[in-house]
Coordinates of C-alpha atoms in Angstrom, one line a residue:
Chain Z
M30 CA 10.2 11.3 -33.1
I31 CA 6.3 11.2 -32.6
T32 CA 4.8 12.9 -29.5
I33 CA 1.2 11.6 -28.5
L34 CA -1.1 13.5 -26.3
A35 CA -2.9 10.9 -24.4
G36 CA -5.7 10.3 -21.9
G37 CA -6.7 6.6 -20.8
T38 CA -8.6 4.1 -23.0
G39 CA -8.9 5.5 -26.2
A40 CA -5.2 6.7 -26.2
A41 CA -4.0 3.2 -25.5
K42 CA -5.9 1.9 -28.3
F43 CA -4.3 4.3 -30.6
V44 CA -0.6 3.7 -29.2
R45 CA -1.2 -0.2 -29.2
G46 CA -1.7 0.1 -32.9
L47 CA 1.3 2.8 -33.3
S48 CA 3.7 0.8 -31.2
E49 CA 3.5 -2.1 -34.2
I50 CA 4.7 0.5 -36.6
V51 CA 7.0 2.8 -35.0
P52 CA 9.8 1.9 -32.7
P53 CA 9.0 2.6 -29.1
E54 CA 12.3 4.7 -28.7
E55 CA 10.7 7.0 -31.5
I56 CA 7.4 7.4 -29.2
T57 CA 7.0 10.3 -26.6
I58 CA 3.5 10.1 -24.5
I59 CA 2.6 13.0 -22.8
S60 CA 0.0 11.7 -20.2
N61 CA -3.0 13.4 -18.8
T62 CA -2.7 13.7 -14.7
G63 CA -5.7 15.6 -14.2
D64 CA -7.6 12.4 -12.7
D65 CA -4.8 11.7 -10.5
C66 CA -6.1 10.9 -7.2
V67 CA -5.1 9.5 -3.5
V68 CA -6.3 6.2 -2.7
W69 CA -5.8 5.0 0.7
S70 CA -3.0 7.4 1.1
L71 CA -1.6 6.1 -2.2
H72 CA -0.8 8.4 -5.3
V73 CA -2.6 6.7 -8.2
S74 CA -2.1 8.2 -11.8
P75 CA -4.7 6.4 -13.7
D76 CA -3.7 7.7 -17.3
L77 CA 0.1 7.2 -16.9
D78 CA -0.7 3.7 -15.7
T79 CA -3.0 2.7 -18.5
I80 CA -0.2 3.6 -21.1
M81 CA 2.6 2.2 -18.9
Y82 CA 0.8 -0.9 -18.5
L83 CA 0.1 -1.1 -22.4
L84 CA 3.5 -0.5 -23.3
A85 CA 4.7 -3.3 -20.9
G86 CA 2.5 -5.6 -22.3
L87 CA 0.4 -5.8 -18.8
L88 CA -2.7 -3.8 -19.5
D89 CA -6.1 -5.5 -19.4
E90 CA -6.9 -4.3 -22.7
E91 CA -10.5 -5.7 -22.3
R92 CA -11.5 -3.3 -19.3
G93 CA -9.0 -0.8 -20.7
W94 CA -7.4 -0.2 -17.1
G95 CA -5.3 -2.2 -14.7
V96 CA -3.3 -5.2 -15.2
K97 CA -4.6 -7.9 -16.9
G98 CA -5.7 -11.2 -14.6
D99 CA -5.4 -9.1 -11.4
T100 CA -7.2 -10.0 -8.4
F101 CA -8.8 -7.8 -5.7
T102 CA -7.8 -9.5 -2.5
C103 CA -6.6 -6.7 -1.0
L104 CA -9.4 -4.1 -1.7
Q105 CA -11.7 -6.8 -0.3
A106 CA -9.7 -6.4 2.9
M107 CA -9.9 -2.7 2.8
K108 CA -13.6 -3.1 3.2
R109 CA -13.4 -4.2 6.6
Y110 CA -11.7 -0.9 7.7
D111 CA -14.4 1.1 5.9
E112 CA -12.3 2.7 3.2
P113 CA -14.0 3.5 0.2
T114 CA -13.8 0.6 -2.4
W115 CA -15.3 2.1 -5.2
F116 CA -12.0 3.0 -7.0
Q117 CA -10.8 -0.5 -7.9
L118 CA -7.1 -1.1 -7.0
G119 CA -6.3 -4.7 -8.1
D120 CA -3.3 -6.5 -6.1
R121 CA -0.8 -6.5 -8.7
D122 CA -1.8 -2.9 -9.8
L123 CA -1.3 -1.9 -6.1
A124 CA 2.4 -2.6 -6.4
T125 CA 2.7 0.3 -8.9
H126 CA 0.9 2.8 -6.5
I127 CA 2.8 1.6 -3.6
Q128 CA 6.2 2.0 -5.2
R129 CA 5.1 5.7 -6.8
T130 CA 4.0 6.6 -3.3
K131 CA 7.6 5.7 -1.7
W132 CA 9.4 7.2 -4.4
L133 CA 7.3 10.5 -4.1
H134 CA 7.8 10.7 -0.5
E135 CA 11.4 10.1 -0.8
G136 CA 11.3 13.3 -2.8
L137 CA 11.4 11.9 -6.8
M138 CA 9.3 14.0 -8.8
L139 CA 6.4 12.4 -10.6
S140 CA 8.3 12.3 -14.2
E141 CA 11.2 10.8 -12.3
V142 CA 9.2 7.9 -10.7
T143 CA 7.1 7.6 -14.1
A144 CA 10.6 7.0 -16.0
C145 CA 11.7 4.6 -13.0
L146 CA 8.4 2.4 -13.1
C147 CA 8.7 2.3 -17.0
R148 CA 12.5 1.1 -16.8
S149 CA 11.2 -1.5 -14.3
L150 CA 8.5 -2.8 -16.3
G151 CA 10.8 -2.7 -19.6
V152 CA 8.9 0.1 -21.3
R153 CA 11.2 1.6 -23.8
A154 CA 8.6 4.5 -25.0
R155 CA 9.1 7.6 -23.0
I156 CA 5.7 8.7 -20.9
L157 CA 5.8 12.0 -19.3
P158 CA 3.2 13.4 -17.0
M159 CA 2.1 16.4 -18.5
S160 CA 3.1 18.2 -15.3
N161 CA 4.9 17.4 -12.0
D162 CA 2.8 19.8 -10.3
R163 CA -0.8 19.0 -9.2
V164 CA -3.4 20.0 -11.6
E165 CA -7.1 18.5 -10.4
T166 CA -9.8 18.3 -12.9
R167 CA -13.1 19.4 -11.0
I168 CA -16.3 18.7 -12.3
Y169 CA -18.9 21.1 -11.2
T170 CA -22.6 19.7 -10.5
P171 CA -25.7 21.3 -8.9
H172 CA -24.6 19.4 -5.7
G173 CA -21.0 20.7 -5.7
A174 CA -17.9 19.8 -7.3
L175 CA -16.5 16.1 -7.7
S176 CA -12.9 14.9 -8.6
F177 CA -12.8 13.4 -12.0
Q178 CA -12.5 9.9 -10.7
E179 CA -15.5 10.6 -8.4
F180 CA -17.8 11.9 -11.4
F181 CA -16.4 9.2 -13.7
V182 CA -16.0 5.8 -11.5
R183 CA -18.1 6.6 -8.3
E184 CA -20.9 8.4 -9.9
R185 CA -20.5 6.5 -13.2
W186 CA -20.8 10.0 -15.0
S187 CA -24.5 10.3 -14.1
S188 CA -24.3 13.7 -12.5
E189 CA -25.3 16.8 -14.0
V190 CA -22.5 18.9 -15.1
T191 CA -22.4 22.5 -15.0
G192 CA -18.8 23.4 -15.3
V193 CA -15.3 21.8 -15.4
E194 CA -12.2 23.5 -13.8
F195 CA -8.5 22.3 -14.2
H196 CA -7.5 23.6 -10.7
G197 CA -3.8 24.3 -10.7
G198 CA -3.4 24.4 -14.5
Q199 CA -2.5 28.0 -14.7
R200 CA 0.5 27.6 -12.2
A201 CA 1.3 24.3 -13.3
L202 CA 4.7 24.0 -15.2
A203 CA 5.2 21.2 -17.9
S204 CA 7.3 18.6 -16.9
P205 CA 10.9 18.5 -18.2
G206 CA 11.0 17.3 -21.8
V207 CA 7.3 18.2 -22.6
I208 CA 7.6 21.5 -24.6
E209 CA 10.7 20.3 -26.2
A210 CA 8.7 17.0 -27.6
I211 CA 6.2 19.0 -28.9
R212 CA 8.6 21.5 -30.5
E213 CA 11.2 19.1 -31.7
S214 CA 9.1 16.1 -32.8
D215 CA 8.3 15.2 -36.4
G216 CA 4.5 15.1 -35.6
V217 CA 2.1 15.4 -32.7
V218 CA -0.8 13.3 -32.4
I219 CA -3.8 14.2 -30.1
A220 CA -5.1 10.6 -29.2
P221 CA -8.9 9.9 -29.6
S222 CA -9.1 10.9 -25.8
N223 CA -12.0 12.7 -24.3
P224 CA -11.1 16.1 -25.5
I225 CA -12.5 18.0 -22.3
T226 CA -11.0 16.0 -19.4
S227 CA -8.3 13.8 -21.1
V228 CA -6.5 16.2 -23.2
G229 CA -8.2 19.5 -21.6
P230 CA -6.1 19.3 -18.4
I231 CA -2.9 18.8 -20.6
L232 CA -3.8 22.1 -22.7
S233 CA -4.2 23.6 -19.4
V234 CA -0.8 23.5 -18.3
K235 CA 1.2 26.6 -18.8
G236 CA 3.2 26.8 -22.3
I237 CA 1.6 23.4 -23.7
R238 CA -1.2 25.1 -25.7
P239 CA 1.3 27.8 -26.9
A240 CA 3.9 25.3 -28.0
L241 CA 1.1 23.6 -29.9
V242 CA 0.4 26.7 -31.5
D243 CA 4.0 27.2 -32.2
T244 CA 5.7 23.9 -33.1
P245 CA 7.0 23.4 -36.9
A246 CA 5.5 19.8 -36.3
R247 CA 2.3 19.1 -37.9
V248 CA -0.5 18.6 -35.1
I249 CA -3.2 16.1 -35.9
A250 CA -6.0 14.8 -33.9
I251 CA -8.3 11.8 -34.0
S252 CA -11.9 12.7 -33.3
P253 CA -13.1 10.5 -30.4
I254 CA -16.7 11.5 -31.4
V255 CA -18.3 9.3 -34.1
G256 CA -21.9 9.6 -35.2
G257 CA -23.0 12.3 -32.5
Q258 CA -21.7 10.5 -29.5
A259 CA -18.4 9.5 -27.8
V260 CA -16.8 6.1 -28.6
S261 CA -16.7 5.5 -25.1
G262 CA -17.0 7.4 -21.9
P263 CA -18.4 10.9 -20.8
A264 CA -16.9 13.0 -23.6
G265 CA -20.1 13.7 -25.2
K266 CA -22.0 14.8 -22.1
L267 CA -18.9 17.1 -20.9
M268 CA -18.9 18.6 -24.4
E269 CA -22.5 19.4 -24.5
A270 CA -22.3 21.0 -21.0
L271 CA -19.5 23.3 -22.0
G272 CA -21.5 24.2 -25.1
Y273 CA -19.6 22.3 -27.8
K274 CA -21.5 20.4 -30.4
V275 CA -21.2 16.8 -29.9
S276 CA -19.5 15.7 -33.0
A277 CA -16.1 15.9 -35.0
L278 CA -17.0 19.6 -35.6
G279 CA -17.2 20.4 -31.8
V280 CA -14.0 18.6 -31.4
T281 CA -12.4 20.8 -34.2
Q282 CA -13.6 24.0 -32.4
I283 CA -11.8 22.9 -29.1
Y284 CA -8.4 22.5 -31.1
R285 CA -9.0 24.7 -33.6
D286 CA -5.8 27.3 -32.7
F287 CA -3.3 24.7 -33.3
L288 CA -4.9 21.5 -35.3
D289 CA -3.5 20.9 -38.7
V290 CA -5.4 17.9 -39.7
L291 CA -8.4 15.9 -37.9
I292 CA -9.2 12.4 -38.7
I293 CA -12.7 11.6 -38.6
D294 CA -14.5 8.6 -38.9
E295 CA -16.3 7.2 -42.0
H296 CA -19.7 7.9 -40.4
D297 CA -19.0 11.6 -40.0
A298 CA -17.4 11.8 -43.7
A299 CA -20.2 14.5 -44.4
L300 CA -18.7 17.0 -41.8
S301 CA -15.4 17.3 -43.6
P302 CA -16.7 20.6 -45.6
E303 CA -17.8 22.1 -42.3
I304 CA -14.3 21.1 -40.6
E305 CA -12.2 22.4 -43.5
R306 CA -13.8 25.7 -43.3
L307 CA -12.4 26.1 -40.0
G308 CA -9.0 25.8 -41.4
V309 CA -8.3 22.1 -40.4
R310 CA -8.1 19.5 -43.1
V311 CA -9.7 16.2 -42.7
T312 CA -8.8 12.7 -43.4
V313 CA -11.5 9.9 -43.1
A314 CA -11.0 6.6 -41.7
N315 CA -12.4 4.0 -39.8
T316 CA -11.5 4.9 -36.2
I317 CA -13.5 2.4 -34.3
M318 CA -10.4 0.2 -33.1
H319 CA -12.3 -3.1 -32.5
D320 CA -9.4 -5.3 -32.9
L321 CA -5.5 -4.9 -33.5
A322 CA -5.7 -4.6 -37.4
A323 CA -7.9 -1.8 -36.8
K324 CA -5.6 -0.2 -34.5
V325 CA -2.8 -0.7 -36.6
D326 CA -4.6 0.9 -39.7
L327 CA -5.3 3.9 -37.9
A328 CA -2.0 4.3 -36.7
K329 CA -0.9 3.9 -40.2
T330 CA -3.5 6.5 -41.3
A331 CA -2.2 8.9 -38.7
M332 CA 1.5 8.3 -39.7
E333 CA 0.3 9.1 -43.2
C334 CA -1.2 12.3 -42.3
L335 CA 2.0 13.3 -40.6
R336 CA 3.9 12.6 -44.0
T337 CA 1.5 13.9 -46.5
D338 CA 2.6 17.0 -48.5
W339 CA -0.1 19.4 -47.8
G340 CA 2.4 22.3 -48.2
R341 CA 4.0 23.7 -44.9
K342 CA 2.2 25.2 -42.1
Chain M
M18 CA -8.8 -8.1 34.2
I19 CA -5.7 -9.8 33.0
T20 CA -2.9 -7.9 31.6
I21 CA -0.6 -10.0 29.2
L22 CA 3.0 -8.9 27.9
A23 CA 3.2 -10.7 24.6
G24 CA 5.4 -10.9 21.5
G25 CA 4.3 -13.0 18.4
T26 CA 3.8 -16.7 18.0
G27 CA 4.1 -18.2 21.7
A28 CA 1.9 -15.2 23.1
A29 CA -0.6 -15.7 20.2
K30 CA -0.9 -19.7 21.1
F31 CA -1.3 -18.8 24.8
V32 CA -4.1 -15.8 24.2
R33 CA -5.7 -18.3 21.9
G34 CA -6.3 -20.5 24.9
L35 CA -6.9 -17.8 27.4
S36 CA -9.9 -16.7 25.2
E37 CA -11.6 -19.7 25.5
I38 CA -11.9 -19.3 29.3
V39 CA -11.7 -15.5 30.0
P40 CA -14.1 -12.9 28.4
P41 CA -12.3 -10.9 25.9
E42 CA -13.1 -7.5 27.7
E43 CA -11.2 -8.8 30.6
I44 CA -7.9 -9.2 28.6
T45 CA -5.4 -6.4 28.1
I46 CA -2.6 -7.2 25.6
I47 CA 0.7 -5.1 25.8
S48 CA 2.4 -5.9 22.6
N49 CA 5.9 -5.7 21.7
T50 CA 6.6 -3.1 19.0
G51 CA 10.4 -3.2 18.8
D52 CA 10.0 -5.5 15.7
D53 CA 8.0 -3.0 13.8
C54 CA 9.3 -2.1 10.4
V55 CA 8.8 0.1 7.3
V56 CA 8.3 -2.2 4.3
W57 CA 7.5 -0.5 1.0
S58 CA 7.2 2.7 3.1
L59 CA 4.2 1.2 4.8
H60 CA 4.2 0.6 8.6
V61 CA 4.3 -2.8 9.9
S62 CA 3.8 -3.8 13.3
P63 CA 4.1 -7.8 13.1
D64 CA 3.4 -8.6 16.8
L65 CA 0.5 -6.2 17.2
D66 CA -0.8 -8.0 13.9
T67 CA -0.4 -11.3 15.0
I68 CA -2.4 -10.7 18.2
M69 CA -4.8 -8.8 16.5
Y70 CA -5.4 -11.2 13.7
L71 CA -5.7 -14.2 16.3
L72 CA -8.4 -12.5 18.4
A73 CA -10.2 -11.4 15.0
G74 CA -10.2 -15.4 14.1
L75 CA -8.0 -14.3 10.8
L76 CA -4.7 -15.5 12.0
D77 CA -2.8 -18.1 10.0
E78 CA -2.4 -20.2 13.5
E79 CA -0.4 -22.8 11.1
R80 CA 2.3 -20.2 10.2
G81 CA 1.8 -17.9 13.3
W82 CA 1.7 -14.8 11.3
G83 CA -0.4 -13.1 8.8
V84 CA -4.1 -13.7 7.6
K85 CA -5.1 -17.5 6.7
G86 CA -5.6 -18.2 3.2
D87 CA -3.7 -15.0 2.3
T88 CA -2.3 -14.8 -1.2
F89 CA 1.0 -12.6 -2.3
T90 CA -0.1 -11.2 -5.5
C91 CA 1.2 -7.9 -5.0
L92 CA 4.3 -9.1 -3.3
Q93 CA 5.3 -10.8 -7.0
A94 CA 4.5 -7.8 -8.6
M95 CA 7.0 -5.5 -6.1
K96 CA 9.4 -7.7 -7.2
R97 CA 9.3 -6.1 -10.6
Y98 CA 10.2 -2.7 -8.8
D99 CA 13.5 -4.1 -7.3
E100 CA 11.9 -3.9 -3.8
P101 CA 13.0 -6.3 -1.1
T102 CA 10.6 -9.1 -0.9
W103 CA 12.1 -11.2 1.8
F104 CA 9.4 -9.7 4.2
Q105 CA 6.4 -11.6 3.1
L106 CA 3.2 -9.4 3.1
G107 CA 0.0 -11.0 2.0
D108 CA -2.6 -9.2 -0.1
R109 CA -5.2 -9.2 2.9
D110 CA -2.6 -8.2 5.6
L111 CA -1.7 -5.4 3.1
A112 CA -5.0 -3.7 3.8
T113 CA -3.8 -3.4 7.4
H114 CA -0.6 -1.9 6.7
I115 CA -1.9 0.5 4.5
Q116 CA -4.5 1.4 6.9
R117 CA -2.3 1.9 9.7
T118 CA 0.2 4.0 7.5
K119 CA -2.7 6.1 6.4
W120 CA -3.9 6.8 9.9
L121 CA -0.4 7.6 11.1
H122 CA 0.1 10.0 8.5
E123 CA -3.0 11.8 9.3
G124 CA -1.6 12.3 12.7
L125 CA -3.0 9.3 15.1
M126 CA -1.0 7.6 17.5
L127 CA -0.1 3.9 16.8
S128 CA -2.3 3.1 20.0
E129 CA -5.1 5.1 18.4
V130 CA -4.5 3.2 15.1
T131 CA -4.3 -0.3 16.9
A132 CA -7.7 0.5 18.5
C133 CA -9.6 1.4 15.3
L134 CA -8.1 -1.5 13.6
C135 CA -9.6 -3.7 16.4
R136 CA -12.7 -2.1 16.1
S137 CA -13.1 -2.5 12.7
L138 CA -12.1 -6.3 12.9
G139 CA -14.2 -6.9 16.0
V140 CA -11.6 -7.4 18.4
R141 CA -13.0 -6.9 21.9
A142 CA -10.1 -7.3 23.9
R143 CA -7.9 -4.5 24.6
I144 CA -4.4 -4.6 22.4
L145 CA -2.0 -1.7 23.3
P146 CA 1.3 -1.2 21.8
M147 CA 3.9 -0.9 24.5
S148 CA 4.8 2.7 23.3
N149 CA 3.7 5.1 20.9
D150 CA 7.2 6.0 20.4
R151 CA 9.7 4.5 18.4
V152 CA 11.8 1.6 20.0
E153 CA 13.8 -0.2 17.7
T154 CA 15.5 -3.8 18.6
R155 CA 18.9 -4.1 17.1
I156 CA 20.8 -7.1 16.7
Y157 CA 24.4 -6.5 16.7
T158 CA 26.6 -9.2 14.8
P159 CA 30.4 -9.1 13.9
H160 CA 29.2 -7.7 10.5
G161 CA 27.1 -4.6 11.8
A162 CA 23.6 -4.2 13.5
L163 CA 20.4 -5.6 12.2
S164 CA 16.9 -4.8 12.9
F165 CA 15.2 -7.8 14.4
Q166 CA 13.3 -8.5 11.2
E167 CA 16.5 -8.4 9.2
F168 CA 17.9 -11.0 11.8
F169 CA 15.0 -13.0 12.3
V170 CA 13.4 -13.2 8.7
R171 CA 16.0 -12.1 6.3
E172 CA 19.0 -13.9 7.9
R173 CA 16.7 -16.4 9.2
W174 CA 18.6 -15.9 12.7
S175 CA 22.0 -17.5 11.2
S176 CA 24.2 -14.2 12.0
E177 CA 26.4 -14.5 15.0
V178 CA 24.9 -12.1 18.0
T179 CA 27.2 -10.1 19.9
G180 CA 24.7 -7.7 21.5
V181 CA 20.9 -6.3 21.8
E182 CA 20.0 -3.1 21.9
F183 CA 16.4 -1.6 22.4
H184 CA 17.1 1.8 20.7
G185 CA 14.7 4.8 22.0
G186 CA 13.7 2.4 25.0
Q187 CA 15.0 4.6 27.7
R188 CA 13.3 7.6 26.3
A189 CA 10.0 6.1 25.1
L190 CA 6.8 6.5 27.0
A191 CA 4.5 3.8 27.8
S192 CA 1.2 4.2 25.7
P193 CA -1.9 5.2 27.4
G194 CA -3.3 2.7 29.5
V195 CA -0.1 0.5 29.8
I196 CA 1.1 1.5 33.2
E197 CA -2.6 1.4 34.8
A198 CA -3.2 -2.1 33.0
I199 CA -0.1 -3.2 34.6
R200 CA -0.9 -1.8 38.5
E201 CA -4.8 -2.6 38.5
S202 CA -5.1 -5.6 36.6
D203 CA -5.7 -8.8 38.8
G204 CA -2.9 -10.4 37.3
V205 CA 0.0 -10.0 34.9
V206 CA 0.8 -12.8 32.6
I207 CA 4.3 -12.8 30.5
A208 CA 3.4 -15.0 27.8
P209 CA 5.7 -17.6 26.5
S210 CA 7.5 -15.4 24.4
N211 CA 11.3 -14.5 23.7
P212 CA 12.5 -12.9 27.0
I213 CA 14.9 -11.1 24.9
T214 CA 13.5 -9.6 21.8
S215 CA 9.8 -10.1 22.4
V216 CA 9.4 -9.1 26.1
G217 CA 12.8 -7.2 26.4
P218 CA 11.6 -4.2 24.2
I219 CA 8.7 -3.7 26.5
L220 CA 10.6 -3.9 29.8
S221 CA 13.0 -1.3 28.2
V222 CA 10.0 1.2 27.8
K223 CA 10.2 3.9 30.7
G224 CA 8.2 2.9 33.8
I225 CA 7.0 -0.4 32.7
R226 CA 9.6 -2.5 34.7
P227 CA 9.1 -0.3 37.8
A228 CA 5.4 -0.8 37.2
L229 CA 5.9 -4.6 37.3
V230 CA 7.9 -4.6 40.3
D231 CA 5.5 -2.3 42.2
T232 CA 2.0 -3.7 41.1
P233 CA 0.0 -5.4 43.8
A234 CA -1.0 -7.8 41.0
R235 CA 0.6 -11.2 40.9
V236 CA 3.1 -11.3 37.9
I237 CA 3.5 -14.7 36.6
A238 CA 5.5 -16.0 33.3
I239 CA 5.5 -19.0 31.2
S240 CA 9.1 -20.1 30.4
P241 CA 9.4 -20.2 26.3
I242 CA 12.4 -22.5 27.1
V243 CA 12.0 -26.2 27.6
G244 CA 14.7 -28.9 27.7
G245 CA 17.4 -26.3 27.1
Q246 CA 16.1 -24.8 24.0
A247 CA 13.6 -22.4 22.7
V248 CA 10.1 -23.8 21.7
S249 CA 10.6 -21.8 18.4
G250 CA 12.5 -19.2 17.2
P251 CA 15.9 -17.7 18.5
A252 CA 15.1 -17.0 22.1
G253 CA 17.8 -19.6 23.1
K254 CA 20.6 -18.2 20.7
L255 CA 19.9 -14.7 22.2
M256 CA 19.9 -15.5 25.8
E257 CA 23.2 -17.4 25.2
A258 CA 24.6 -14.4 23.5
L259 CA 23.7 -12.4 26.5
G260 CA 25.1 -14.4 28.9
Y261 CA 21.9 -16.2 30.3
K262 CA 21.5 -19.9 30.7
V263 CA 19.2 -21.5 28.0
S264 CA 16.8 -22.8 30.7
A265 CA 14.0 -22.0 32.9
L266 CA 16.5 -20.8 35.3
G267 CA 17.7 -18.3 32.5
V268 CA 14.4 -17.0 32.3
T269 CA 14.1 -16.7 35.7
Q270 CA 17.1 -14.2 36.1
I271 CA 15.9 -12.4 33.2
Y272 CA 12.5 -11.6 35.0
R273 CA 13.5 -12.1 38.8
D274 CA 13.0 -8.6 40.0
F275 CA 9.4 -8.7 39.5
L276 CA 8.3 -12.3 38.8
D277 CA 6.0 -14.0 41.5
V278 CA 5.5 -17.6 39.5
L279 CA 7.2 -19.3 36.8
I280 CA 5.3 -21.8 34.6
I281 CA 7.8 -24.3 33.6
D282 CA 7.3 -27.5 31.4
E283 CA 6.9 -31.2 33.0
H284 CA 10.7 -31.7 31.1
D285 CA 12.1 -29.0 33.4
A286 CA 10.3 -30.0 36.7
A287 CA 13.7 -30.9 38.0
L288 CA 14.6 -27.1 37.8
S289 CA 12.0 -26.2 40.4
P290 CA 14.4 -26.0 43.7
E291 CA 16.9 -23.9 41.8
I292 CA 14.6 -21.4 40.3
E293 CA 12.5 -21.4 43.8
R294 CA 15.8 -20.3 45.4
L295 CA 15.9 -17.2 43.5
G296 CA 12.5 -16.3 45.2
V297 CA 10.3 -17.2 42.5
R298 CA 7.3 -19.8 43.0
V299 CA 7.3 -22.5 40.5
T300 CA 4.6 -24.5 38.9
V301 CA 4.7 -27.4 36.4
A302 CA 2.5 -27.7 33.7
N303 CA 2.6 -29.2 29.8
T304 CA 3.6 -25.7 28.2
I305 CA 3.8 -27.1 24.6
M306 CA 0.6 -26.1 23.0
H307 CA 0.0 -28.3 20.2
D308 CA -3.7 -28.2 20.2
L309 CA -6.4 -26.2 21.2
A310 CA -6.8 -28.3 24.3
A311 CA -3.1 -27.9 25.3
K312 CA -3.7 -23.8 24.9
V313 CA -6.7 -23.9 27.2
D314 CA -5.1 -26.3 29.7
L315 CA -2.0 -23.8 29.8
A316 CA -4.3 -20.8 30.0
K317 CA -6.2 -22.7 33.1
T318 CA -3.2 -23.1 35.0
A319 CA -1.9 -19.5 34.8
M320 CA -5.6 -18.6 35.7
E321 CA -5.0 -21.0 38.7
C322 CA -1.5 -19.5 39.6
L323 CA -2.9 -16.0 39.6
R324 CA -5.7 -17.3 42.0
T325 CA -3.7 -19.6 44.4
D326 CA -3.3 -18.1 47.7
W327 CA 0.3 -18.4 48.2
G328 CA 0.1 -15.5 50.8
R329 CA 0.3 -11.7 49.8
K330 CA 3.3 -10.3 47.8

């Protein structure tokens, strides 16, 4: 059993490769919900959906979000009602948000809703929201706080960042199965996701970080920073704002207390000694997942890292 | 100022003609909400929407409901989640239901929501739901009660009907402006809608029937029954089930206590003496609105009925 801590795009690419070499029944994905937002009164869980659509074979892998071949007819019509339309909800995608909102209103927990949606879509891997409680990633800027989606989508991460908060994280309980998955799996992989706003919210949930520290399973991560910048998205900008080096070394600092192995890109091989001085083993690989073969290769590398006998923790 | 009591399809045809000869600012439409239903947790008001879309130039006049040129992509996707999809919500149409539901959740009343939707769509006529309270048309069959939409859309009005109830009607208050519109307008027109399940729910709302009886304005109706059958839909079946003659005479019996003039079709001219014996004046016209010219002609006939000096009520 393999447990993945996952954000959106980068995690989807990694899970795509992993699903080629590990049976879905042996994969548990703990998904960030700090980006969840309410759009037109509908509950949207962008990271949960990206992974769910990926595993259902529905993801628009080109864009990295939403349903492939989707249309935006309802969104166009919402413009007539002066509703914000910067958050792009496709017509097929909308069915998921309508159904999720309906089930949440009926009293189901987000983890239950996610399980039902996954069952309907034929997803056999287990996808767990990090928490059933609301944890809201807030990006502080000189002009006030933004939700992650406001910062990322609406402002295209152009705002100056002065701080990041995972509001509610301290009080949030991990959703059922999360702590067990970390403690009892054969390996934990932190996907190549933004360490601040994709993995950070997961780590902010009560009990998750201690479980990562304590688990007998090996914990590995794939650096989402290559050659001094993020492979995609605002990870670099956010790390810098919070005082981390924008490098695999900065990633190591963030995960240092629980990380056993960091997979870094070939371009960053020179950083290995510095990372290992922090007590984290390094594996060098091609981490840029341009095609399916590269995704599978990286997944294989990760599986090897979990298996290699480096001695016990 | 002209006030129309309206259901769906037939009313939309009549209002289409009327809007060619009366400025929209002088038209108030009191709409049936007995057919309102909750689909996928969204509040749908079929009759309100038909009239609103018509006046916004968006109605699919061919079908008589929904937005012209609409697509059904979200509906197809909802099938994956095992949601009932017999009630066809188009992608453009969906925007209206999402927005209505959002505003209702925010605490607006249905009449306020309707006004906001109409303003957004550039509708200048006033559309009033008959009530802000829930009135639910129930169709009793030997196999139990059905909502109107279950009977009409899902069962294609094939079930045997043993009774009709407007659940909540006795306690429902007319929405703001409804009673005033009936009392203070220059004429009231009961559109050629199903007298049982389109106009019936409106008449069931507290104070509306007495207002029709008391208003100094002339009250006219257009018979939706021509040649012994309904122009469209289950009006004939429902009238028969409730013991009315399926004819303009049956329509007269239903509206008798407040009706001044009934417009009947040329095919039914022979019924005039019997109808007039019930104390209702008759005007004979072509009531089958096949094209815009016929719609305008019928609207002109109705306006003449309101103006003709037959002596005071």
